[in-house]
CSV table of C-alpha atoms in Angstrom, one decimal:
chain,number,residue,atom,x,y,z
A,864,UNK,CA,-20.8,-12.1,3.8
A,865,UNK,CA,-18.0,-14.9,4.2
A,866,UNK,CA,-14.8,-14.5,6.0
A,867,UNK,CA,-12.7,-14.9,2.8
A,868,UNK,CA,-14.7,-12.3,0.7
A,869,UNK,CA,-14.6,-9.6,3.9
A,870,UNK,CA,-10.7,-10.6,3.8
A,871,UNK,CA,-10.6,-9.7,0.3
A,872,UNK,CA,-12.4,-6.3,0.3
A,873,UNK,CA,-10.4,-5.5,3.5
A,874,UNK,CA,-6.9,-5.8,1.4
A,875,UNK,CA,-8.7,-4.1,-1.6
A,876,UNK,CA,-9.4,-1.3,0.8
A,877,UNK,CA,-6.1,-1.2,2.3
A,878,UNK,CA,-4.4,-1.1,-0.8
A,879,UNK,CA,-6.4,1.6,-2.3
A,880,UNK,CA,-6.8,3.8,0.5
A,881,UNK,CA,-3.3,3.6,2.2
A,882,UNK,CA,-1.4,3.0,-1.0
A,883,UNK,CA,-2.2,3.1,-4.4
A,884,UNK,CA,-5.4,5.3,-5.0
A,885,UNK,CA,-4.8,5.8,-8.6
A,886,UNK,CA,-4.6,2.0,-9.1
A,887,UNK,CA,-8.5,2.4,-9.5
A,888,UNK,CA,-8.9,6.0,-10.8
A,889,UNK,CA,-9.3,7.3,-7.0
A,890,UNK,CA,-7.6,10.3,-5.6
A,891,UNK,CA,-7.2,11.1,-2.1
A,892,UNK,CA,-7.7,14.7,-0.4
A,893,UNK,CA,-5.3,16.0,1.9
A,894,UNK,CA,-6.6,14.2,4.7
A,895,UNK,CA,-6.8,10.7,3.0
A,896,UNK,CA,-10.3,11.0,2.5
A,897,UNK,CA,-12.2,9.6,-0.3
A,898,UNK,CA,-15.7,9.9,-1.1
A,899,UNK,CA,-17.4,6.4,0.1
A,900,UNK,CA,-19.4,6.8,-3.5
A,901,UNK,CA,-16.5,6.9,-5.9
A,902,UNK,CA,-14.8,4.4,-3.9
A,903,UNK,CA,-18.0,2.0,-4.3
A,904,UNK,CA,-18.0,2.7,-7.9
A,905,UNK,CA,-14.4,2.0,-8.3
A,906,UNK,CA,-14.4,-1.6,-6.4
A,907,UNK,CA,-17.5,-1.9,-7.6
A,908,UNK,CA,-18.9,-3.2,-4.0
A,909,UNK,CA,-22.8,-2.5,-2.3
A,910,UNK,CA,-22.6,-0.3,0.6
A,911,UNK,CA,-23.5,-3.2,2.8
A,912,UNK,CA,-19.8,-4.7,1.7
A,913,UNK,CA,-18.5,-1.9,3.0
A,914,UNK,CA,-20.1,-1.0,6.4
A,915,UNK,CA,-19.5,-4.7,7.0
A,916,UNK,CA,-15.6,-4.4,6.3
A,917,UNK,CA,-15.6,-1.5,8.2
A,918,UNK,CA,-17.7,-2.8,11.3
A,919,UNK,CA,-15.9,-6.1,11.4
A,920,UNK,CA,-12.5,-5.0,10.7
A,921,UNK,CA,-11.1,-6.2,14.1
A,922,UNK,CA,-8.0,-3.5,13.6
A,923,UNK,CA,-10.5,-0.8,12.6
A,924,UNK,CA,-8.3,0.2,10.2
A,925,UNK,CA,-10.9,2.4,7.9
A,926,UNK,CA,-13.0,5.6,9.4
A,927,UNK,CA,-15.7,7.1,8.2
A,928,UNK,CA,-16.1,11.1,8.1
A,929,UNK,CA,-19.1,11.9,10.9
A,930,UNK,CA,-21.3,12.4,7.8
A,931,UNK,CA,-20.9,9.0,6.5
A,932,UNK,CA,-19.8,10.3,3.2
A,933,UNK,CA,-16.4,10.1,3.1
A,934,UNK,CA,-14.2,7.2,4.2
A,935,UNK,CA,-10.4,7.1,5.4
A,936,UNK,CA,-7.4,4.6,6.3
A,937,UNK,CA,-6.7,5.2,9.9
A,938,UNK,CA,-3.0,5.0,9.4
A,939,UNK,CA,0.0,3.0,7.8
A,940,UNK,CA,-0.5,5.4,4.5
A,941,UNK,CA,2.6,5.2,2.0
A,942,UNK,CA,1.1,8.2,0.2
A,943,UNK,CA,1.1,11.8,1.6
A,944,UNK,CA,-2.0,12.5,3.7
A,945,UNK,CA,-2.2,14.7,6.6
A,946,UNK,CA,-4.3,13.0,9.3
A,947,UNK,CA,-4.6,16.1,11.6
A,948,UNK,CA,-4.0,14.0,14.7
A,949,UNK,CA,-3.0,16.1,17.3
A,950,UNK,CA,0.2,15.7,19.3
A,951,UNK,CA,-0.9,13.8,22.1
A,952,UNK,CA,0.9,13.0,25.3
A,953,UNK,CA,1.9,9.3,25.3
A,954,UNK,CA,1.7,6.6,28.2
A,955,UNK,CA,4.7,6.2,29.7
A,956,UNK,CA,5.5,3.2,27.7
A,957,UNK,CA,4.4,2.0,24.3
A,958,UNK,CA,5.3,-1.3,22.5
A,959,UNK,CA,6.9,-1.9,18.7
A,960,UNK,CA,6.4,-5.8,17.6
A,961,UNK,CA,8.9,-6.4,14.6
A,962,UNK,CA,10.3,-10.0,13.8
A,963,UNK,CA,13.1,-11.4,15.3
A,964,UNK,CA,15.5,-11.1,12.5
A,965,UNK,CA,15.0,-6.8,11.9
A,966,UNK,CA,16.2,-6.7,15.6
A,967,UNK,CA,20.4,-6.5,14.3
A,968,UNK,CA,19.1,-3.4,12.1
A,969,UNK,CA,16.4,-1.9,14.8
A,970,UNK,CA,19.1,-1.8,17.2
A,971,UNK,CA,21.6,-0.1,15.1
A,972,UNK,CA,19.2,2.9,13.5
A,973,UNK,CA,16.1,2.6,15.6
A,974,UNK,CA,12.3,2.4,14.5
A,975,UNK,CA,11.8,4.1,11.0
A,976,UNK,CA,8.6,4.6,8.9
A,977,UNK,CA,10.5,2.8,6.3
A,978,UNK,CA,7.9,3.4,3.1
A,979,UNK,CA,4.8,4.6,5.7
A,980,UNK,CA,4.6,7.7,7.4
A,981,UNK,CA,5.1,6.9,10.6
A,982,UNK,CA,6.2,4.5,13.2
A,983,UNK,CA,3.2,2.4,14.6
A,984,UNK,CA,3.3,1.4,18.1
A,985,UNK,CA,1.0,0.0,20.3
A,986,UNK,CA,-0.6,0.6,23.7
A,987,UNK,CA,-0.3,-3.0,24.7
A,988,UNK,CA,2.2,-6.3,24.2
A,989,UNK,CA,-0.5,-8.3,23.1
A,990,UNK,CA,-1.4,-6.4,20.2
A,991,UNK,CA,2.6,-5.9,19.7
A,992,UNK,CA,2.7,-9.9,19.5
A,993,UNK,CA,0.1,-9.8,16.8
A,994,UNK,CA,1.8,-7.4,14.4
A,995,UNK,CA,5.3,-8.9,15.2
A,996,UNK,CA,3.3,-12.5,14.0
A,997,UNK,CA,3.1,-11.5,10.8
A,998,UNK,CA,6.9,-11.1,9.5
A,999,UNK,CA,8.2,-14.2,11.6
A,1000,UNK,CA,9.0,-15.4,15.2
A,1001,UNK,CA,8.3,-11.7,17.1
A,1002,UNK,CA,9.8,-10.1,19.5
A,1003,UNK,CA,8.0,-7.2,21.6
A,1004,UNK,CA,9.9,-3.9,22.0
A,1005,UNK,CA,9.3,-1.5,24.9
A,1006,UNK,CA,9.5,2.3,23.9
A,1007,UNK,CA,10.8,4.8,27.0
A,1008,UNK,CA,7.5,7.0,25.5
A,1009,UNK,CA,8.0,9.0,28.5
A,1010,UNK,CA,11.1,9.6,28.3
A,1011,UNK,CA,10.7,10.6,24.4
A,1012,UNK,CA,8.0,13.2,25.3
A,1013,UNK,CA,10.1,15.0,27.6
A,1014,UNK,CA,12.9,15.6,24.5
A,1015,UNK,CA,10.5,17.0,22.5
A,1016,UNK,CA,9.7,13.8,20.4
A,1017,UNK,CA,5.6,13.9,19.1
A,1018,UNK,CA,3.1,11.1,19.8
A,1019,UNK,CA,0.0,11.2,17.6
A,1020,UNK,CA,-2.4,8.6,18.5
A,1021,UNK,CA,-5.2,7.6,15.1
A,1022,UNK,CA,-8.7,7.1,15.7
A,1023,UNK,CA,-8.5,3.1,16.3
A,1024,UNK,CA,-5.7,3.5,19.2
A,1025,UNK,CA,-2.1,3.0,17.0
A,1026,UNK,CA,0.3,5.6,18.4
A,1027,UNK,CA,2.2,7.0,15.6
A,1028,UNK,CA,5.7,8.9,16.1
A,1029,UNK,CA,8.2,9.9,13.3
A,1030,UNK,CA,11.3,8.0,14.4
A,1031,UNK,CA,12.4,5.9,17.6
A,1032,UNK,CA,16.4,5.8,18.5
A,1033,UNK,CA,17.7,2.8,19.6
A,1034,UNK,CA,18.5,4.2,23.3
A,1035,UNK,CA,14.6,4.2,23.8
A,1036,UNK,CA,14.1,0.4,23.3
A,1037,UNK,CA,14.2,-2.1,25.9
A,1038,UNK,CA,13.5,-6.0,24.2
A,1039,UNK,CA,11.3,-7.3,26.5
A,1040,UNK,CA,11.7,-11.3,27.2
């Protein structure tokens, strides 16, 4: 499959399973899952389409259930799922990538979900550099994780490695340069 049809089913995908299942007759269980079937019926896509989004996906942002039957967004849902990550304890430090112009607001309320779930963070600055790329000139963040932890704050981590935490106050950020 070409690189700009696997871009396209990967959006579609996205879309669908993160945000707007209804958009194509789908509904999502409690957990975010969907079964693969009724998804491939509903973007009318092969199986084959599929695995390869999934396999190739270099953010692995869609899971499969251990079955194969059922498949899920790994994080960034708008919707109401419940993931069932478990609270995990965090490296010491995580990183936040955001674009240089949300720092003003960042720094006066912190890290919020805004319409997701969660706060996505990252267990290193290179990948933080890649998700700050995408809204402008970024700037990497360093999150006291540790420090977090030990006032009670939760750290889930999602099965392709984005730590997710409800909130982050500004006194846990540290711009690095």
């Amino acid at each position: 499959m070409d690189e700009k049809r696997t871009v396209k089913i990967s959006k579609s995908l996205s879309r669908v399973l993160r945000h707007d299942p209804g958009r194509v007759g789908l509904t999502l269980d409690e957990a975010g899952w969907v079964r693969v079937d009724a998804l491939l019926f509903a973007l009318r896509l092969s199986r084959a389409e599929l695995d390869h989004v999934v396999a190739t996906n270099n953010k692995k942002r869609f899971a499969y259930s251990d079955d194969g039957l059922r498949i899920r967004a790994s994080q960034g849902h708008t919707v109401a799922v419940d993931l069932g990550l478990a609270a995990t304890e965090p490296p010491p430090v995580l990183y936040h990538g955001t674009a240089a112009r949300s720092l003003d607001a960042i720094y006066r309320e912190g890290l919020r979900p805004m319409s997701r779930q969660d706060v996505h963070l990252s267990a290193d600055t290179e990948t933080a550099v890649r998700v700050g790329s995408r809204h402008g000139r970024p700037v990497v963040l360093a999150v006291d994780a540790a420090t977090m932890a030990a006032a009670g704050h939760v750290f889930r981590v999602s099965a392709n490695g984005v730590w997710l935490t409800d909130t982050v106050a500004p006194e846990y950020l540290t711009p690095l340069s």
